[in-house]
PDB file of C-alpha atoms in Angstrom:
ATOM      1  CA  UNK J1109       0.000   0.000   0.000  1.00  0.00           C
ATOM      2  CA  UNK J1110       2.759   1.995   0.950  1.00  0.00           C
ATOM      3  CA  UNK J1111       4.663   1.358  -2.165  1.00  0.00           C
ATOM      4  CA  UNK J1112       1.398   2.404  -4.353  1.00  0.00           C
ATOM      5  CA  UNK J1113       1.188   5.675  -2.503  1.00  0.00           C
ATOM      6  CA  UNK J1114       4.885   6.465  -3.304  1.00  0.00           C
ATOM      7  CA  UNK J1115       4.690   5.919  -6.718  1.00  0.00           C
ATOM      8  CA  UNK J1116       1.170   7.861  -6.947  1.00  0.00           C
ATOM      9  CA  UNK J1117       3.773  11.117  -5.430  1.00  0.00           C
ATOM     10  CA  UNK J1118       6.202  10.083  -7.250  1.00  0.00           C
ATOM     11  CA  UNK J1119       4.363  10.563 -10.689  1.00  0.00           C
ATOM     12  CA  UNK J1120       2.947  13.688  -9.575  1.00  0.00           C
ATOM     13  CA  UNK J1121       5.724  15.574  -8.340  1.00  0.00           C
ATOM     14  CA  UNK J1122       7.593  14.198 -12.005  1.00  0.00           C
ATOM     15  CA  UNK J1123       4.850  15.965 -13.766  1.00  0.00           C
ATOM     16  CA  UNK J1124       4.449  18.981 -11.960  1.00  0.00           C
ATOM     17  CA  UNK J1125       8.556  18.965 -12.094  1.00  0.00           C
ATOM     18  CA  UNK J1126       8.975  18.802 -15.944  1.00  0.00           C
ATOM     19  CA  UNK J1127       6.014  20.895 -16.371  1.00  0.00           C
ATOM     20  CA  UNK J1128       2.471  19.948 -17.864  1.00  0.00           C
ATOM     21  CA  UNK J1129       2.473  20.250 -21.337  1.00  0.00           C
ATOM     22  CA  UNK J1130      -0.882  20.491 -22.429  1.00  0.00           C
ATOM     23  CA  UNK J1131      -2.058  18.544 -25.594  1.00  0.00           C
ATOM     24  CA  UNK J1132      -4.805  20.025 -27.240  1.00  0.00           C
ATOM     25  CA  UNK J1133      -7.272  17.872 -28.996  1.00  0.00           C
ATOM     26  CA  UNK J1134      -9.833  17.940 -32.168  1.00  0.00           C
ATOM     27  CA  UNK J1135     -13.320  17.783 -30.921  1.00  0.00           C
ATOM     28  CA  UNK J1136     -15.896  17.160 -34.204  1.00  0.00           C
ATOM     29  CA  UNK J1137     -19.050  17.102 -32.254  1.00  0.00           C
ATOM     30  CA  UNK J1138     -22.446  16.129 -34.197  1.00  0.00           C
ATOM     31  CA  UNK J1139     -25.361  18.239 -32.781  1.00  0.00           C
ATOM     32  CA  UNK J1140     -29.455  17.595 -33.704  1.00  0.00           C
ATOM     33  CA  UNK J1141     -29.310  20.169 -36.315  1.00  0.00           C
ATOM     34  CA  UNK J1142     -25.276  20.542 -37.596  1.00  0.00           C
ATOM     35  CA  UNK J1143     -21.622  19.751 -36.909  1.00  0.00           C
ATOM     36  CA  UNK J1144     -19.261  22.034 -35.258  1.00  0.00           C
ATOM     37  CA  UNK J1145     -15.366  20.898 -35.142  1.00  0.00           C
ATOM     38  CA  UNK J1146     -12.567  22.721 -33.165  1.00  0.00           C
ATOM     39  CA  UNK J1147     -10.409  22.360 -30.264  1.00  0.00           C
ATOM     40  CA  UNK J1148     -12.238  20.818 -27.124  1.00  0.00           C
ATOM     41  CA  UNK J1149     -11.823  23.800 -24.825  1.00  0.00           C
ATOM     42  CA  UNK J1150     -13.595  22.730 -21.638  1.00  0.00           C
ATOM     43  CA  UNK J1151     -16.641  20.084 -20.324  1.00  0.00           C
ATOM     44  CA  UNK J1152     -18.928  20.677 -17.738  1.00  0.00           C
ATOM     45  CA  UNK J1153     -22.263  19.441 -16.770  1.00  0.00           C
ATOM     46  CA  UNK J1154     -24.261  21.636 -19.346  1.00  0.00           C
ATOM     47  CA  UNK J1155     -22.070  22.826 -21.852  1.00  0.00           C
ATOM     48  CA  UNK J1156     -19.297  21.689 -24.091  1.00  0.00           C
ATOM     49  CA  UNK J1157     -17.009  24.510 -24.837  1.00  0.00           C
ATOM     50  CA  UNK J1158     -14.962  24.394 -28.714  1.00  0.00           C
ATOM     51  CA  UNK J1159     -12.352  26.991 -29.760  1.00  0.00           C
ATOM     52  CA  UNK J1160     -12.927  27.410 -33.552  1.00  0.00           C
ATOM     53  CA  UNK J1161      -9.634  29.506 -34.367  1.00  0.00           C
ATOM     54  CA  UNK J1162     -10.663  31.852 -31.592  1.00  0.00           C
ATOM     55  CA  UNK J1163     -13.928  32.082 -31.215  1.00  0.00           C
ATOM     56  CA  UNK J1164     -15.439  29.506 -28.492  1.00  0.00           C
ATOM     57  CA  UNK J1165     -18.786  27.761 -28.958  1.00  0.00           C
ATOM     58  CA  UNK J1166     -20.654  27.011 -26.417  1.00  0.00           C
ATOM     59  CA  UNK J1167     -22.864  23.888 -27.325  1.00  0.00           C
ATOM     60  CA  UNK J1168     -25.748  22.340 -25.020  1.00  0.00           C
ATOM     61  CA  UNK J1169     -24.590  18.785 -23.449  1.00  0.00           C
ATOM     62  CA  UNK J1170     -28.402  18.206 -24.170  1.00  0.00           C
ATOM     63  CA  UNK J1171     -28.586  19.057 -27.911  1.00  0.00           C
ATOM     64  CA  UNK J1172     -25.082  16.671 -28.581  1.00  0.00           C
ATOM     65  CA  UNK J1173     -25.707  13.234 -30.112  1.00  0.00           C
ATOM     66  CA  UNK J1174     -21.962  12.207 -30.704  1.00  0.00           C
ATOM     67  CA  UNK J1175     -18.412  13.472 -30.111  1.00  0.00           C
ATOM     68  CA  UNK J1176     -15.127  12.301 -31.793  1.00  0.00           C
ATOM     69  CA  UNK J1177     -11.627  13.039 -30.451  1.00  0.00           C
ATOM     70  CA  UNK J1178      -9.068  13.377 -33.108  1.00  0.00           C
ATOM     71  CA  UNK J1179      -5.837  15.084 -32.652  1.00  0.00           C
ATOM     72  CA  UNK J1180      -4.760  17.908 -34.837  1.00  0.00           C
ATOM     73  CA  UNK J1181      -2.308  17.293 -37.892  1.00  0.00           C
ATOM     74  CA  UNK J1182       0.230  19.962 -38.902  1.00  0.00           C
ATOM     75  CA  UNK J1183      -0.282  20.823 -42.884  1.00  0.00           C
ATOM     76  CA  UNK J1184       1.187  18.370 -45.390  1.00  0.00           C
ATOM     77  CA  UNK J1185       5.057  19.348 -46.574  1.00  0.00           C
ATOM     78  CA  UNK J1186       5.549  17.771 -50.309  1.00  0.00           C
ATOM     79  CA  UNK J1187       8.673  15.849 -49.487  1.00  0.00           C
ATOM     80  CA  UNK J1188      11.524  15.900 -52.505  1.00  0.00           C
ATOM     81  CA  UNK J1189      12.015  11.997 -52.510  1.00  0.00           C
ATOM     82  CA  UNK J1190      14.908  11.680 -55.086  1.00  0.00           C
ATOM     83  CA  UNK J1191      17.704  14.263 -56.040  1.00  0.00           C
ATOM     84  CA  UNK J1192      17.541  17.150 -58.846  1.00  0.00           C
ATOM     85  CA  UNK J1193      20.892  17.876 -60.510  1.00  0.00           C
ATOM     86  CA  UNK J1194      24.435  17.352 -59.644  1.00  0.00           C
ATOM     87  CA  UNK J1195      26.606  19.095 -57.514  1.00  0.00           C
ATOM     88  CA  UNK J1196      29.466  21.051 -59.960  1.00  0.00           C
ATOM     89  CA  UNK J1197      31.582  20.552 -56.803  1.00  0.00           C
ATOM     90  CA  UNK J1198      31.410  17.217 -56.388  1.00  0.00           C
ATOM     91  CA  UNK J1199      33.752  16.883 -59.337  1.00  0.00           C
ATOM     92  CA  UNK J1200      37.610  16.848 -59.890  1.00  0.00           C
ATOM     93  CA  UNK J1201      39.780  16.968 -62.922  1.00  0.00           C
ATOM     94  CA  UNK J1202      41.308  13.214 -63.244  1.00  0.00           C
ATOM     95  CA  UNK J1203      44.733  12.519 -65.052  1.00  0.00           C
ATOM     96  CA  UNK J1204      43.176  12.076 -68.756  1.00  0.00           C
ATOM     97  CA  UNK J1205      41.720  15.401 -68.484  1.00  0.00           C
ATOM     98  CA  UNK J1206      38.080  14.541 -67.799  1.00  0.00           C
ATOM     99  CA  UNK J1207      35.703  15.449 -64.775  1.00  0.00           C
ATOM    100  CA  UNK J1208      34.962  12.964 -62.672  1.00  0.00           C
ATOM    101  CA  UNK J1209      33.666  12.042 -58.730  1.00  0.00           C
ATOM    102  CA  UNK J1210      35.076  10.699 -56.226  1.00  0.00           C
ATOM    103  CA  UNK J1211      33.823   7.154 -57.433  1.00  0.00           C
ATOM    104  CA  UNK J1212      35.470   7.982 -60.777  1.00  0.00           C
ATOM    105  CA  UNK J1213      31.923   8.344 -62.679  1.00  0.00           C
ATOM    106  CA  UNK J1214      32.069  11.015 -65.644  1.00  0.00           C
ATOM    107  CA  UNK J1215      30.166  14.372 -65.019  1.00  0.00           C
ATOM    108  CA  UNK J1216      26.936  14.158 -66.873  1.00  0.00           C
ATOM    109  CA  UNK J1217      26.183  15.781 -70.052  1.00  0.00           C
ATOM    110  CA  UNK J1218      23.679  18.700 -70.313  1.00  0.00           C
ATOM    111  CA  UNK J1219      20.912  15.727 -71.790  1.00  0.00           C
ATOM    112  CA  UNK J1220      21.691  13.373 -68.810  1.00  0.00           C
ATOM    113  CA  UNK J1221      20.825  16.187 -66.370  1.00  0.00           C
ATOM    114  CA  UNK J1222      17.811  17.377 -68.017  1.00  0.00           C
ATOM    115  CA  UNK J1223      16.518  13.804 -68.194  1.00  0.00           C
ATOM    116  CA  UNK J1224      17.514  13.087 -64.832  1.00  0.00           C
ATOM    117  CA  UNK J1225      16.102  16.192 -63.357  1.00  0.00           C
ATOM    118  CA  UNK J1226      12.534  15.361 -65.319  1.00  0.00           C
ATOM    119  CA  UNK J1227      12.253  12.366 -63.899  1.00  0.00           C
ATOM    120  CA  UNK J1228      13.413  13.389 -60.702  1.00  0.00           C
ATOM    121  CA  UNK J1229      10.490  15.660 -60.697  1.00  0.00           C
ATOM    122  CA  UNK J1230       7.734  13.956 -62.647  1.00  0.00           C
ATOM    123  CA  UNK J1231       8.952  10.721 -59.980  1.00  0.00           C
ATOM    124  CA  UNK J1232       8.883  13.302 -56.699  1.00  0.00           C
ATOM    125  CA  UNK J1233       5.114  14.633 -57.997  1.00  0.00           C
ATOM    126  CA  UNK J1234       3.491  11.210 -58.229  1.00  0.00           C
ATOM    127  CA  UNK J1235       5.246   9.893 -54.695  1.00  0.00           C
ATOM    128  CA  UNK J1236       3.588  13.269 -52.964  1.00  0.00           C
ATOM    129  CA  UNK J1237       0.379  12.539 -55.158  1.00  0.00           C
ATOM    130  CA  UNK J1238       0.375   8.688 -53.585  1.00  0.00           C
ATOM    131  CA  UNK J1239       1.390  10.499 -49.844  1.00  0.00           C
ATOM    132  CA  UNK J1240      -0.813  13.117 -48.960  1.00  0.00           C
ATOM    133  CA  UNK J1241      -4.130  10.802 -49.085  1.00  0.00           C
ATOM    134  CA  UNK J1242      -2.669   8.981 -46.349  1.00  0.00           C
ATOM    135  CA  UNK J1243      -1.279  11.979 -44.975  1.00  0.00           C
ATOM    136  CA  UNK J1244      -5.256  13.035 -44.677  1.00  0.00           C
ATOM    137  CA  UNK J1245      -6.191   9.961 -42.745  1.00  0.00           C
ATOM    138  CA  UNK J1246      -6.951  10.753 -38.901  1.00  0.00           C
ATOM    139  CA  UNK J1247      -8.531   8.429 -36.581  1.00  0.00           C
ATOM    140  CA  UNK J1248     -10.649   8.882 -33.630  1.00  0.00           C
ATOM    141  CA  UNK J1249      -8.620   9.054 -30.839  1.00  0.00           C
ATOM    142  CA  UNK J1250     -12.047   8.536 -28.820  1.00  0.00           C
ATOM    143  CA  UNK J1251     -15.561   8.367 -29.367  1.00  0.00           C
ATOM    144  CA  UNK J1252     -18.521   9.114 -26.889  1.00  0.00           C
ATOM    145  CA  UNK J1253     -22.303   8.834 -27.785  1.00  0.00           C
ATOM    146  CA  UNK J1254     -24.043  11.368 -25.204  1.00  0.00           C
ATOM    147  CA  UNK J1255     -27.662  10.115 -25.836  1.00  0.00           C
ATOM    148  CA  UNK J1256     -26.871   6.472 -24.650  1.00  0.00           C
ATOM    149  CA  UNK J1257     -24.731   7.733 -21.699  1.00  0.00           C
ATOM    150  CA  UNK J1258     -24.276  10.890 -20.023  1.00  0.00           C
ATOM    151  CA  UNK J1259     -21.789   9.737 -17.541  1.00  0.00           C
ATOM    152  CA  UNK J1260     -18.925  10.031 -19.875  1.00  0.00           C
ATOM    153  CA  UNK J1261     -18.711  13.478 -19.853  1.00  0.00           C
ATOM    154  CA  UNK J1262     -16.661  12.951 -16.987  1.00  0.00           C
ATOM    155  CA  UNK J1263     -14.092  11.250 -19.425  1.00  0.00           C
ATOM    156  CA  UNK J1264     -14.980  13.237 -22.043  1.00  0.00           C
ATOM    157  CA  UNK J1265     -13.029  16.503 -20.051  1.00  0.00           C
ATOM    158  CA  UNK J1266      -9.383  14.383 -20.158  1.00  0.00           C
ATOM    159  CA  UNK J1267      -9.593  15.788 -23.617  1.00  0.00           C
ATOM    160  CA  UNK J1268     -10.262  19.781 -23.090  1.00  0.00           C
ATOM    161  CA  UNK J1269      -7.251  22.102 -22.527  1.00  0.00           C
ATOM    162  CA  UNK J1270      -9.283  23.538 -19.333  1.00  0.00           C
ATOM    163  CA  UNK J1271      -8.913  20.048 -17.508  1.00  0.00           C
ATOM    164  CA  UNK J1272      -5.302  19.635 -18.498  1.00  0.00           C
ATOM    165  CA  UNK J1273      -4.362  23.149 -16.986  1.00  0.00           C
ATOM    166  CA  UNK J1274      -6.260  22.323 -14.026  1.00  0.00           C
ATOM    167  CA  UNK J1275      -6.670  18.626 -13.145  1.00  0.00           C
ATOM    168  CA  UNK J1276      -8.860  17.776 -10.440  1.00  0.00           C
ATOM    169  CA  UNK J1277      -5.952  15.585  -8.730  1.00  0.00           C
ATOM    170  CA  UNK J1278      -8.017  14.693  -5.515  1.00  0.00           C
ATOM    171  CA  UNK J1279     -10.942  13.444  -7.120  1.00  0.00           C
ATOM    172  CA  UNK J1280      -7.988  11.362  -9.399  1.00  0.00           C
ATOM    173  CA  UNK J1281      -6.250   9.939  -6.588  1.00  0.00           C
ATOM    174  CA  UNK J1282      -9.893   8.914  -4.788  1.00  0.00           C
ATOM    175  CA  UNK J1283     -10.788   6.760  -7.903  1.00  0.00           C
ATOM    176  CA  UNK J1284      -7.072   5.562  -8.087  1.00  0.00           C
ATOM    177  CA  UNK J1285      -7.909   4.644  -3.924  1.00  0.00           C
ATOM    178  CA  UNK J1286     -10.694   2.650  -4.628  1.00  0.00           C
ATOM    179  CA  UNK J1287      -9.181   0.827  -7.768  1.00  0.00           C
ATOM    180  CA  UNK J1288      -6.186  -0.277  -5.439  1.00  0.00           C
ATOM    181  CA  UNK J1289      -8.445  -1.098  -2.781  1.00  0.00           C
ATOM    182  CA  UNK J1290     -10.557  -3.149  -5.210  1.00  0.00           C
ATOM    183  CA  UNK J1291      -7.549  -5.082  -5.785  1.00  0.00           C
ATOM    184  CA  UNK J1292      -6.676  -6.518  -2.075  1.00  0.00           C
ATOM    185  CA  UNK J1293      -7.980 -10.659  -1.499  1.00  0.00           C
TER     186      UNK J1293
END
């Protein structure tokens, strides 16, 4: 018992040590009428609170039918897969007078690098074209159905920013009590 109580602290005084970094979270919530996504703000009995790039709506716990929790991508970056051109550097003046690398391959003629350089991009433009629909793909992190249970609203506020700058850490280690306790023969 002891040993689960110093480990509990222990925890704690990690997190509040290395500070709390707060993880925001995509909220698409699915109303009687419409569908309102942004960042899940804050949860209390009544009202579910979304920041929609700055403005915050306030939507009725009892007009909600659904909420998914996704978590925010950053914009796709085309990525340059394969190599355009040749480095003029690269190259060194051998004994019979030609230019040549360090592997003692010939610099390429004007043709070779316009070749290579087409196909480097027409070859870079189909890999980011085969990417970025995956790229688009983002799961539900969570999902909660509000008409079938209104108790997880208490879950549902792990998500919001407003609970992860100010966690209710009694109430957390009371449930985390009775777990332990639920555990003893």
């Amino acid at each position: 018992m002891k040993a689960s109580y110093f480990t509990i602290i222990l925890v704690l005084i990690l997190n509040i040590a290395k500070g709390q970094h707060v993880k925001p979270y995509l909220a698409v919530v699915k109303t009687q009428s419409d569908k309102q996504k942004g960042i899940l703000y804050k949860v209390d009995s009544t009202h579910v609170i979304l920041n929609d790039e700055g403005t915050f709506n306030k939507i009725a716990v009892a007009d909600i039918k659904r909420i998914q929790i996704r978590i925010p991508k950053k914009g796709f970056k085309t990525v340059d897969f394969l190599k355009i051109g040749s480095d003029s550097q690269e190259y060194k003046m051998n004994s019979h007078g030609k230019m040549v690398d360090k592997n003692g391959h010939e610099i390429p003629t004007v043709e070779e690098e316009l070749a290579a350089t087409f196909f480097s991009v027409i070859g870079t433009g189909i890999a980011n074209m085969l990417v970025w629909p995956i790229h688009k793909i983002n799961p539900n992190q969570a999902n909660f159905n509000l008409r079938k249970d209104r108790s997880k609203l208490n879950e549902l506020s792990y998500y919001s920013i407003y609970y992860q700058t100010h966690p209710d850490v009694l109430m957390e280690l009371k449930k985390m009590k009775a777990i332990s306790a639920s555990f003893k023969p």
